[in-house]
CSV table of C-alpha atoms and ligand atoms in Angstrom, one decimal:
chain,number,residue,atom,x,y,z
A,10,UNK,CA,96.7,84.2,131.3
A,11,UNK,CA,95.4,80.9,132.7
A,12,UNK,CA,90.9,80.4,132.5
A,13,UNK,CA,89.5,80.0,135.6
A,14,UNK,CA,87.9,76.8,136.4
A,15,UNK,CA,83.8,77.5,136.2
A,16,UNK,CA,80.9,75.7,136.8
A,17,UNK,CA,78.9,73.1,135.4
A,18,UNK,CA,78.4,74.5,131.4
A,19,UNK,CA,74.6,75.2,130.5
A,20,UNK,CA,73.1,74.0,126.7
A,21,UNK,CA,73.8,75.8,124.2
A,22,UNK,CA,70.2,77.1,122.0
A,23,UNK,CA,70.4,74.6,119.7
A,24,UNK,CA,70.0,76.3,116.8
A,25,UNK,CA,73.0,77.0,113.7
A,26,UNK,CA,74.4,79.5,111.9
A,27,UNK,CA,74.6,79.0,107.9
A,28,UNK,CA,78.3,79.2,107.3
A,29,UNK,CA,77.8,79.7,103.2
A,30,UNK,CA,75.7,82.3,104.0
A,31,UNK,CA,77.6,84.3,106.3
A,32,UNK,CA,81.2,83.4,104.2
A,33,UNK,CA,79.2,84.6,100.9
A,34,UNK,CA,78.0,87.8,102.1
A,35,UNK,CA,81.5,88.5,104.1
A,36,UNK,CA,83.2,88.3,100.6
A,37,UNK,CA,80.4,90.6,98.9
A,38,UNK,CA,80.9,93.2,100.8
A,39,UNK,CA,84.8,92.8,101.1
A,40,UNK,CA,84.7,93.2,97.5
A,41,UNK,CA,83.8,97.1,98.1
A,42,UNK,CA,87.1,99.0,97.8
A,43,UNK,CA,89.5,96.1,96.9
A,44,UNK,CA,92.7,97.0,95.2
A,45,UNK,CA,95.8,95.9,93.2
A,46,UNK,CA,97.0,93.9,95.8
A,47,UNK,CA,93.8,92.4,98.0
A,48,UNK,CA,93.6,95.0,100.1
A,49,UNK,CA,90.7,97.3,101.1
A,50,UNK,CA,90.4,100.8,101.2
A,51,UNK,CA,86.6,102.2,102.6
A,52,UNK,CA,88.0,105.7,104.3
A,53,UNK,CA,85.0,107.3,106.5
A,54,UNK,CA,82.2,108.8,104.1
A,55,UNK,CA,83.7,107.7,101.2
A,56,UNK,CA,81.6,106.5,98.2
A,57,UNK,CA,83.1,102.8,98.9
A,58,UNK,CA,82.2,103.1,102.6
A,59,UNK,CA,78.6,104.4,101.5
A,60,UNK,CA,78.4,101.7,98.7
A,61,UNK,CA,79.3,99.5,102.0
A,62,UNK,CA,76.4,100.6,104.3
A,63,UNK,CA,73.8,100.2,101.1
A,64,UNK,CA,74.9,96.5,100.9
A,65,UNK,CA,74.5,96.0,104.7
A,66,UNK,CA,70.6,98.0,105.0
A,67,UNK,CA,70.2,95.8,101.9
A,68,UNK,CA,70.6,92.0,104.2
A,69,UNK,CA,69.3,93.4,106.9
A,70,UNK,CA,66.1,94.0,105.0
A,71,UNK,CA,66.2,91.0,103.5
A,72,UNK,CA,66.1,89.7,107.0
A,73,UNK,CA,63.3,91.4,107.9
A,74,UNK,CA,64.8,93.9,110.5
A,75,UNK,CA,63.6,96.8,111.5
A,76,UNK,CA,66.2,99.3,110.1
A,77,UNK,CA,67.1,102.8,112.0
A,78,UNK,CA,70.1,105.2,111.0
A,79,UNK,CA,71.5,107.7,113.0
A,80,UNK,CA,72.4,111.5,112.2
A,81,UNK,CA,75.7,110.0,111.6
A,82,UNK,CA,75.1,107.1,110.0
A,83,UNK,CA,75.1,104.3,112.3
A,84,UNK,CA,72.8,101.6,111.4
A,85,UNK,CA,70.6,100.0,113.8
A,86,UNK,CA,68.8,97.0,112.4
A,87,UNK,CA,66.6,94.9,115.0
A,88,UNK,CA,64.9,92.1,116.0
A,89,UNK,CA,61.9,92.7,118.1
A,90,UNK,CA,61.9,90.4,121.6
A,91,UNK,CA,58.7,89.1,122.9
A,92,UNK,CA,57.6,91.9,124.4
A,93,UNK,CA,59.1,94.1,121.2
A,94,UNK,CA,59.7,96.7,124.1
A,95,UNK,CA,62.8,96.9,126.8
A,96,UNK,CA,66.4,97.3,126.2
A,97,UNK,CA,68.3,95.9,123.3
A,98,UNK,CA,71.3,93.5,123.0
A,99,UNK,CA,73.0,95.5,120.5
A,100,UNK,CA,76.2,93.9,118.4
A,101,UNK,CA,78.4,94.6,115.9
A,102,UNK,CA,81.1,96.3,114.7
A,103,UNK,CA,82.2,98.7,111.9
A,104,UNK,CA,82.7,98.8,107.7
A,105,UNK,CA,84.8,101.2,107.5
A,106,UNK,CA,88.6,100.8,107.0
A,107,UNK,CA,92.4,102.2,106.9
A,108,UNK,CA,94.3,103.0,104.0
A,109,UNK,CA,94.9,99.7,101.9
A,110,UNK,CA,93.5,97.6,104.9
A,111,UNK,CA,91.9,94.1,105.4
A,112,UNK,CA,88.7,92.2,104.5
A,113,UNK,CA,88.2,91.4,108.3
A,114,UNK,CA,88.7,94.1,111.1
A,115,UNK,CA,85.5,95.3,111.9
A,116,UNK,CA,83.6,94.0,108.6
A,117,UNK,CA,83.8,90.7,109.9
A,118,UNK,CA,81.7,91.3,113.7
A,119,UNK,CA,79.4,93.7,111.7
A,120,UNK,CA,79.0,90.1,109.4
A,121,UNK,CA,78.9,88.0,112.1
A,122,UNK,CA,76.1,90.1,113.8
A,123,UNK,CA,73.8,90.0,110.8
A,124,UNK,CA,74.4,85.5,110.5
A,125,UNK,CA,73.4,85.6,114.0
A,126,UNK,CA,70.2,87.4,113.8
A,127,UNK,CA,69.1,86.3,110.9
A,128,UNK,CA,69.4,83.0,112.1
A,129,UNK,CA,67.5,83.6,115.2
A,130,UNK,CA,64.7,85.0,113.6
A,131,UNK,CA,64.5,82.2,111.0
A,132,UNK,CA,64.6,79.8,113.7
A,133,UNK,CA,62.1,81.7,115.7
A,134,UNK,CA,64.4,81.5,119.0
A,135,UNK,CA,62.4,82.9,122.3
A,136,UNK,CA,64.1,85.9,122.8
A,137,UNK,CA,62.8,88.1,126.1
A,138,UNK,CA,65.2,91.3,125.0
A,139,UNK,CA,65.2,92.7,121.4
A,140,UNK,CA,68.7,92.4,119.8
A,141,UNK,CA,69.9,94.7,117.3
A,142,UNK,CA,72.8,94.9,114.7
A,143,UNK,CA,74.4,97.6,114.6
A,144,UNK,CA,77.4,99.1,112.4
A,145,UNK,CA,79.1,102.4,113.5
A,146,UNK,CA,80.3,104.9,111.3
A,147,UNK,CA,84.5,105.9,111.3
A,148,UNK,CA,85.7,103.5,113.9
A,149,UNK,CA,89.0,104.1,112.0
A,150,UNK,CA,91.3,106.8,112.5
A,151,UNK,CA,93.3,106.7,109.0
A,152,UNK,CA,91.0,109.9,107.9
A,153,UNK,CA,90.7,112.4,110.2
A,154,UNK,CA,92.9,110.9,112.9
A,155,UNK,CA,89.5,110.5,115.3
A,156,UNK,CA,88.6,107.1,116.3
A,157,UNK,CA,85.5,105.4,117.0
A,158,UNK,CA,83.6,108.4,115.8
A,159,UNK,CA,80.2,107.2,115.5
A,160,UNK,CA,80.2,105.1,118.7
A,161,UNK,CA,81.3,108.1,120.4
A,162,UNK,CA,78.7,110.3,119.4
A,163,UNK,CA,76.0,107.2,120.5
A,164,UNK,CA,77.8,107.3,124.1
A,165,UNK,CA,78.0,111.4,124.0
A,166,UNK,CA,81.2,111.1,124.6
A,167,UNK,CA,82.5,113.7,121.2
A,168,UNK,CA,83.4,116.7,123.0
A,169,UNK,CA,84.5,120.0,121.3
A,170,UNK,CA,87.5,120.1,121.9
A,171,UNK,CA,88.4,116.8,120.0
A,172,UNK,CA,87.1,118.5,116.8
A,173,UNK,CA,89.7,121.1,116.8
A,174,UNK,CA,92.5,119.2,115.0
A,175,UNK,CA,90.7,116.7,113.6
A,176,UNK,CA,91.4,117.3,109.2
A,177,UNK,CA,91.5,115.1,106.8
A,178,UNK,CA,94.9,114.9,104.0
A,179,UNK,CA,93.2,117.0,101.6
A,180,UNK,CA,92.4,119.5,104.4
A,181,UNK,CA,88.5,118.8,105.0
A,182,UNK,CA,87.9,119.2,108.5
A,183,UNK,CA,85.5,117.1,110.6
A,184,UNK,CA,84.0,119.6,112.0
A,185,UNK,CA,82.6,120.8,108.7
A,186,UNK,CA,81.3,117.3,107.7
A,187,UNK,CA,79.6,116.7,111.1
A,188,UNK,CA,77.7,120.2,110.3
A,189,UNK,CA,76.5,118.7,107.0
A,190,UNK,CA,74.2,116.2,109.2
A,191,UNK,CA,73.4,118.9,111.2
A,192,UNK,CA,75.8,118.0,114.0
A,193,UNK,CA,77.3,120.6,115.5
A,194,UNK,CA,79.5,121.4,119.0
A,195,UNK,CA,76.2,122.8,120.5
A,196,UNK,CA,74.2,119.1,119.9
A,197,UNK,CA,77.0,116.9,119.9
A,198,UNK,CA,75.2,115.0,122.7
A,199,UNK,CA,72.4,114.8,120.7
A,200,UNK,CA,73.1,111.3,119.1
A,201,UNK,CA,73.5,110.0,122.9
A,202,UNK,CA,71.5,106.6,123.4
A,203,UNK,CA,69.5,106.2,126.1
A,204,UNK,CA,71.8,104.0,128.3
A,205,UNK,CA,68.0,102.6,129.7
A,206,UNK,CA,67.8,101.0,126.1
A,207,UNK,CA,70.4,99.1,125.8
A,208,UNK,CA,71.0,95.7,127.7
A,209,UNK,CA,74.3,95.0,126.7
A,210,UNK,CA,76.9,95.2,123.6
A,211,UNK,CA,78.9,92.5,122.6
A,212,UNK,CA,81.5,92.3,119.5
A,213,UNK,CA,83.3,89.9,117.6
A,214,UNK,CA,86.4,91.0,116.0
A,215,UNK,CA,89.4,89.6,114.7
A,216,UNK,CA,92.3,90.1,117.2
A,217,UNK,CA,94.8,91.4,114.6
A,218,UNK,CA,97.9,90.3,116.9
A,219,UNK,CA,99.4,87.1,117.1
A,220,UNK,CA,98.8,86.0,120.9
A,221,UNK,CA,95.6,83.5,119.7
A,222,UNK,CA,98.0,81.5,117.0
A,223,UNK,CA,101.1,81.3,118.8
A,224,UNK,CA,98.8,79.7,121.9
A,225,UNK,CA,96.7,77.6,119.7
A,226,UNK,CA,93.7,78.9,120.7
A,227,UNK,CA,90.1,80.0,118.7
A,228,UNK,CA,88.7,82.5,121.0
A,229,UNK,CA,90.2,85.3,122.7
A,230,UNK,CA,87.8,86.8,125.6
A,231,UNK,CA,88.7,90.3,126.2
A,232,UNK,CA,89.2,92.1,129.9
A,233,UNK,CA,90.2,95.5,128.8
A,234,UNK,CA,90.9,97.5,126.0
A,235,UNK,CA,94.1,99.8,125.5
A,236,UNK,CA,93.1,103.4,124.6
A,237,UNK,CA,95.2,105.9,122.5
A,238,UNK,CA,96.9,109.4,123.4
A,239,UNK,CA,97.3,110.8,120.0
A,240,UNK,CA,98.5,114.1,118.9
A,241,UNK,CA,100.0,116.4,115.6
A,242,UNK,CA,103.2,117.8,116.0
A,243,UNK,CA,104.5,120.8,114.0
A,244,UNK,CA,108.1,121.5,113.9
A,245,UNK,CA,108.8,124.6,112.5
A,246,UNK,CA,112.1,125.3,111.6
A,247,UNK,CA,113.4,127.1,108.5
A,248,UNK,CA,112.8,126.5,104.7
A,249,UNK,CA,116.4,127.4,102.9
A,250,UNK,CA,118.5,126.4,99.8
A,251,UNK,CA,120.4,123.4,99.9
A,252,UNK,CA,123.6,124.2,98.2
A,253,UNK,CA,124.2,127.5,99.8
A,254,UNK,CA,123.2,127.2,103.6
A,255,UNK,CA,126.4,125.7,105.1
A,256,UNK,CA,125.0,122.4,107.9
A,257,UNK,CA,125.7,124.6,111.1
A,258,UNK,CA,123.4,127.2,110.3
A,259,UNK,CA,119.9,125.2,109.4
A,260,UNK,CA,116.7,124.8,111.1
A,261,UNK,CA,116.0,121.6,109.3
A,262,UNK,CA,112.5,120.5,110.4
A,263,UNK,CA,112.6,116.3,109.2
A,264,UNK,CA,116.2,116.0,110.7
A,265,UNK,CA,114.0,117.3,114.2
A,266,UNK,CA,111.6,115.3,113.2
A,267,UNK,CA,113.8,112.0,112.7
A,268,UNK,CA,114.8,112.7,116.2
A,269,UNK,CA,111.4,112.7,117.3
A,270,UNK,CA,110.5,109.5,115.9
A,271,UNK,CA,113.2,107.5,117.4
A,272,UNK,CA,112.6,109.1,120.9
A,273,UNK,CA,109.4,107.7,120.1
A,274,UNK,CA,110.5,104.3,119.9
A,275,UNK,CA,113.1,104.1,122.4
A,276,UNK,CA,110.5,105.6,125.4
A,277,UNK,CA,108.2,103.1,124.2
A,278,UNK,CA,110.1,100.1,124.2
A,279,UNK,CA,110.9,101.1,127.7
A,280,UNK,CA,107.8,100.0,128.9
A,281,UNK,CA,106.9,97.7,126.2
A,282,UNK,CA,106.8,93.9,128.6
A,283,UNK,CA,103.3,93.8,130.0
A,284,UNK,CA,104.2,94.1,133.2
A,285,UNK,CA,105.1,97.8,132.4
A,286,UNK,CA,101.9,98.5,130.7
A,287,UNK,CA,102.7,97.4,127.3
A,288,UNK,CA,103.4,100.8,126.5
A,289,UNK,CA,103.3,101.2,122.4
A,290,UNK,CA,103.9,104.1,120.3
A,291,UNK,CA,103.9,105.0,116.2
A,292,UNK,CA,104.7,108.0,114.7
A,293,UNK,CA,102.4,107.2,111.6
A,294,UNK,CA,102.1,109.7,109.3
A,295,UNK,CA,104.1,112.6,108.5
A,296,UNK,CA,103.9,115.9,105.9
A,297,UNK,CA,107.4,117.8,104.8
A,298,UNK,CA,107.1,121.2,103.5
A,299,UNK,CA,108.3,122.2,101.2
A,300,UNK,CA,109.5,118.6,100.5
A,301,UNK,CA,111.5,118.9,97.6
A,302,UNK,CA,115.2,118.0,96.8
A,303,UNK,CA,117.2,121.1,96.8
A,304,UNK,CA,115.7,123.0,99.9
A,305,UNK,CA,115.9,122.3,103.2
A,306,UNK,CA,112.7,121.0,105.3
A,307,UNK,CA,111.0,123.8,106.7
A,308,UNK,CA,108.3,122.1,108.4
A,309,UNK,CA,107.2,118.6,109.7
A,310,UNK,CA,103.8,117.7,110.9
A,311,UNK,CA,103.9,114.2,112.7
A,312,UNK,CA,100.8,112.1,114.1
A,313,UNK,CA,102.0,110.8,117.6
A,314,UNK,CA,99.6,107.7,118.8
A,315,UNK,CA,100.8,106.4,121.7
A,316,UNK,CA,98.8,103.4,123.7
A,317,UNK,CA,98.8,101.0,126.9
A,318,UNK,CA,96.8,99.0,128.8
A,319,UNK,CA,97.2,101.3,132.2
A,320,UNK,CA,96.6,104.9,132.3
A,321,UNK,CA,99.3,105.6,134.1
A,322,UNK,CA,102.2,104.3,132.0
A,323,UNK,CA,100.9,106.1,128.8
A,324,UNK,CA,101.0,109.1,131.1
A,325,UNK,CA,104.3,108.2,132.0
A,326,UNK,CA,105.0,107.2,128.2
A,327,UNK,CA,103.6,110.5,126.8
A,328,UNK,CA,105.2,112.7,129.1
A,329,UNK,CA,108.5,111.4,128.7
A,330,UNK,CA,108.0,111.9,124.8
A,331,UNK,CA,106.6,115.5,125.0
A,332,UNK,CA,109.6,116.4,127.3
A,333,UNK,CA,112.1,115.0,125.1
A,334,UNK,CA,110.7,116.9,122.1
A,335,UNK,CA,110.7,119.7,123.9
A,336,UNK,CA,114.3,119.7,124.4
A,337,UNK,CA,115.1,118.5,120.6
A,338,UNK,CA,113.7,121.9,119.6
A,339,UNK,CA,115.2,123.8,122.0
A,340,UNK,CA,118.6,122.3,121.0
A,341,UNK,CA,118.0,122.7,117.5
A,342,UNK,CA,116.5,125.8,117.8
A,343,UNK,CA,113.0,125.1,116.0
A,344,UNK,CA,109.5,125.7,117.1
A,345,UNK,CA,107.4,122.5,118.6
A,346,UNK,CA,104.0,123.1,118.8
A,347,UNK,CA,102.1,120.1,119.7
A,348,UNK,CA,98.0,120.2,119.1
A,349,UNK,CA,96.1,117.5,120.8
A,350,UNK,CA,93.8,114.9,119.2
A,351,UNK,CA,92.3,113.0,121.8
A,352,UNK,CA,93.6,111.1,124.8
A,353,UNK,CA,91.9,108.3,126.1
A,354,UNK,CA,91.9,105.8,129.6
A,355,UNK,CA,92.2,102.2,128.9
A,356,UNK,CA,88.6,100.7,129.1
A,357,UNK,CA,87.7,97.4,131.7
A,358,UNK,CA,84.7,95.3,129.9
A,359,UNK,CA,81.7,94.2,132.1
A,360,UNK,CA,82.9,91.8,134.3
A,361,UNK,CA,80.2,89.4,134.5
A,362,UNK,CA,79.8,89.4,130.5
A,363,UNK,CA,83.2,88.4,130.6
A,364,UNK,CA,82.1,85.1,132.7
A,365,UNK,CA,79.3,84.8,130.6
A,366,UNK,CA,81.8,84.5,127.7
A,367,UNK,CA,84.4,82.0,129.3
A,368,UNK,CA,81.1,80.1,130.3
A,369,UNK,CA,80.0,79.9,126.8
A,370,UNK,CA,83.2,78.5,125.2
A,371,UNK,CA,83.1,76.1,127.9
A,372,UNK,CA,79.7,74.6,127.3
A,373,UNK,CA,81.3,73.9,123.0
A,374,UNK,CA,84.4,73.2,124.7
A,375,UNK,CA,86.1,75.8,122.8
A,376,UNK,CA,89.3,76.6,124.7
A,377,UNK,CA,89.6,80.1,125.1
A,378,UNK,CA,92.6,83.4,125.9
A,379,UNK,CA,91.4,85.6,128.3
A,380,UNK,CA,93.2,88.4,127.2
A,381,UNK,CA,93.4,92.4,127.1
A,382,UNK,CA,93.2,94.3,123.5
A,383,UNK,CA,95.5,96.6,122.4
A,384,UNK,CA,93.4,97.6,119.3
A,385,UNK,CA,90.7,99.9,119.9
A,386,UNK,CA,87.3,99.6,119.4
A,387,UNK,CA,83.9,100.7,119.2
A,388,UNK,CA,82.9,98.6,122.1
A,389,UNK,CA,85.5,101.1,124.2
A,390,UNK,CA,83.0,103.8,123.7
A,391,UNK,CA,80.0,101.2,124.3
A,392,UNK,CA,81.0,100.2,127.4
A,393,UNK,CA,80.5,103.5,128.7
A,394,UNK,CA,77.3,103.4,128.3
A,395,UNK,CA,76.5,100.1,129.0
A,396,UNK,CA,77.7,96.7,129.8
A,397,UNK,CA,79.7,95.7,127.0
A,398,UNK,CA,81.8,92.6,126.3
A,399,UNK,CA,84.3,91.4,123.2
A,400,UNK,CA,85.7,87.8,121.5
A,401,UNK,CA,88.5,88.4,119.9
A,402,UNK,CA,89.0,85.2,116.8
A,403,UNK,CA,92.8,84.7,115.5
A,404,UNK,CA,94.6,86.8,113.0
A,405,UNK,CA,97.0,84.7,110.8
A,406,UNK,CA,101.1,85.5,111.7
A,407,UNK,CA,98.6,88.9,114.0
A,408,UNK,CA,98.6,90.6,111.1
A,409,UNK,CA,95.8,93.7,111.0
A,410,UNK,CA,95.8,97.0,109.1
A,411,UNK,CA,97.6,95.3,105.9
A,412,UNK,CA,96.6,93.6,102.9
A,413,UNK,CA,97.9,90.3,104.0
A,414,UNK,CA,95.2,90.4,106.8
A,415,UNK,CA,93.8,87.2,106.9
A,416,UNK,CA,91.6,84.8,109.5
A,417,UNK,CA,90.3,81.5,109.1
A,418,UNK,CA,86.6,80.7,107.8
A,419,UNK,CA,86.6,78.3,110.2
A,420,UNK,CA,88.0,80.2,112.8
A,421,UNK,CA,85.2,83.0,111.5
A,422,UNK,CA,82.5,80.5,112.0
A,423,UNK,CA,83.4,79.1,115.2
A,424,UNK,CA,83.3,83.0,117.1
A,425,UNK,CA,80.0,83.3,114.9
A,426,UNK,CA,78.0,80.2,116.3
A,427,UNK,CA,79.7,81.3,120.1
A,428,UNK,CA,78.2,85.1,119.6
A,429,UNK,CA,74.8,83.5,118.8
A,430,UNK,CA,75.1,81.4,122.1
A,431,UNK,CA,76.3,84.5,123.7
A,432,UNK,CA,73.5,86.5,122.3
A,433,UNK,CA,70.5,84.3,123.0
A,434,UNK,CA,71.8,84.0,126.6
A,435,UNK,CA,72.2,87.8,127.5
A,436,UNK,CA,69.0,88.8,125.8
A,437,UNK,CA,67.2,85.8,127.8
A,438,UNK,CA,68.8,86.2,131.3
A,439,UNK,CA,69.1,88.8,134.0
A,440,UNK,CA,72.4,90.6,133.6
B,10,LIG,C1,91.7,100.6,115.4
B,10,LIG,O1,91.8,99.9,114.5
B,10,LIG,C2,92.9,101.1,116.1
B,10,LIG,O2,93.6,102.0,115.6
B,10,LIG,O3,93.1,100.6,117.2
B,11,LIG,MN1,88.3,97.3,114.1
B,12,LIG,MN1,91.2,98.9,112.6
């Protein structure tokens, strides 16, 4: 997509980020949960995750915030404006991550957020609006298969329903840890923010796809994020012995299954061109009972996640896949039962934030992507509560969710020293 031509750029606040600092304390706390092979596991309410948030309450007292957390967990950590009063720029991101992840998705705006309000309290910046870091709780899915949980709960947008099917691997449903903090389906709105006190949210994250490299470009400013369908699927079929039950006569559940998954692929790659959506699906976790090698597959339970960037061709998309499951059953003679996780319309960002971005990049002459996300994020939940906004910095060879993740410090500091321009500018104007 081609950057509109704007007007004349205005200055930028003058004041830097410290790159050492922000660099050193983006490796400290990608050291918590670091494996074998450099990557990062910090799964929702996990002791790494916890050991995670300590380390970030830790900076942000050292930076003399003013530090609030959530039923939940989400950490709010702000810097009063003049006034001290009025609605906050909030930014930031998350800490936790998937199984065996990177050092950068999420961790890196939550990062970011802290360089840039440290730095603007050090430098004493005139700021009219208060600004405040904040880090949400189990913006991953890998746990419980529920995204952006905690930024969901601050736009009251958890409803009961979504908690139904939501269980961990080792069977621990979320229903039961949300009770622990005294959440429950009857207060679920309870952790809803005030949309009055908030001004705007902004977030830097890394894009983790591979649009930004292959056009040479630092900054990605996002339009709209893609939002997920997901769902479990049980196939039921029937558990036998493997030497005696001749091939006509099984209900082999992962042969049902394997059909499933490459229906999966092929409806999706229908309407994969971005003028048809960019319609993507992943069947991305799977559980075979009884899963051993001389009886027959009884049962399969498959998460379905299937994203676009229109509401209408994931409809279309998920429809299409439901039927066709549907009749692989029915021809195999199985039982589909398909439980719902959560289904999700594509989010627009705050138009005029995304001017104020382009403008921005053009005062550093930074060129810039205007582009649409098809990662989610917690700013999709953010925006529905208030004008929110996203820079997207590159992901080497757009790889995310892997080890191998990886994004330039320099790249890194660039989107920082832009977020604080961004930041001082939306917490000093009218938006
Ligand atoms: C978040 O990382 C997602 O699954 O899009
Ligand atoms: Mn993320
Ligand atoms: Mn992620």
């Amino acid at each position: 997509m081609k950057s509109p031509t704007r007007q004349a750029p205005s200055a930028t606040s003058g004041v830097v980020i410290d790159k050492r600092r922000l660099l050193r304390d983006l490796n400290a706390i990608s050291r918590i949960g670091i494996g074998d092979h450099g990557g990062v596991t910090r799964l929702v309410f996990s002791i790494k995750e916890l050991r995670s948030r300590q380390l970030l309450i830790h900076l942000m007292r050292q930076a003399g915030l003013t530090i609030h957390i959530d039923r939940i967990g989400n950490i709010f950590g702000r810097l009063n404006g003049e006034s001290g009063r009025g609605p906050a720029v909030l930014v930031g991101s998350h800490l936790d991550t998937v199984l065996h992840g990177g050092k950068f998705d999420g961790t890196m705006g939550v990062m970011a957020a802290v360089e840039v309000v440290r730095t603007l309290k050090e430098n004493k910046v005139k700021l009219s609006s208060p600004v405040e870091v904040v880090s949400f709780v189990g913006e991953e899915s890998s746990r419980f298969g529920y995204s952006t949980l905690g930024s969901s709960l601050v736009a009251g947008e958890v409803r009961g329903g979504d908690l139904n099917n939501a269980v961990d691997a080792q069977g621990t449903k979320l229903e039961d840890v949300l009770a622990s903090m005294g959440i429950h389906r009857r207060n679920l709105r309870s952790l809803r923010r005030d949309p009055s006190t908030v001004k705007a949210y902004l977030e830097l994250h890394i894009e983790q796809g591979p649009i930004l490299e292959a056009k040479k470009k630092p900054i990605g400013v996002v339009t709209s994020i893609a939002a997920p369908t997901r769902f479990k699927l049980l196939l039921t079929g029937q558990a036998d012995h493997s030497g005696t039950t001749p091939m006509e006569m099984r209900k082999d559940a992962l042969v049902a299954a394997s059909e499933v998954i490459v229906a999966v692929e092929a409806i999706c790659r229908r309407y994969s061109r971005m003028e048809k959506g960019r319609v993507v699906g992943t069947v991305g976790a799977m559980k075979i009972e009884p899963g051993v090698i001389n009886a027959i597959p009884g049962r399969a339970e498959l998460s379905i996640d299937i994203r676009s960037i229109t509401a209408a061709s994931k409809k279309r998309a998920v429809r299409l896949v439901q039927r066709r499951i549907h009749d692989i059953a029915r021809r195999r003679e199985i039982r589909a039962d398909i439980l719902p996780i959560r289904e999700e319309d594509p989010v627009p960002l705050d138009t005029r934030l995304v001017h104020l971005l382009q403008e921005c990049c053009e005062t550093r002459s930074i060129p810039y992507e205007v582009m649409p996300s098809g990662a989610g994020h917690d700013a999709m939940q953010m925006a529905k509560i208030a004008p929110a906004a996203m820079l997207f910095i590159p992901s080497r060879r757009g790889i995310s969710h892997s080890p191998l993740e990886w994004s330039d410090p320099e790249d890194i500091c660039r989107g920082t020293q832009l977020l604080l321009d961004v930041i001082v500018r939306i917490a000093n104007e009218k938006i």
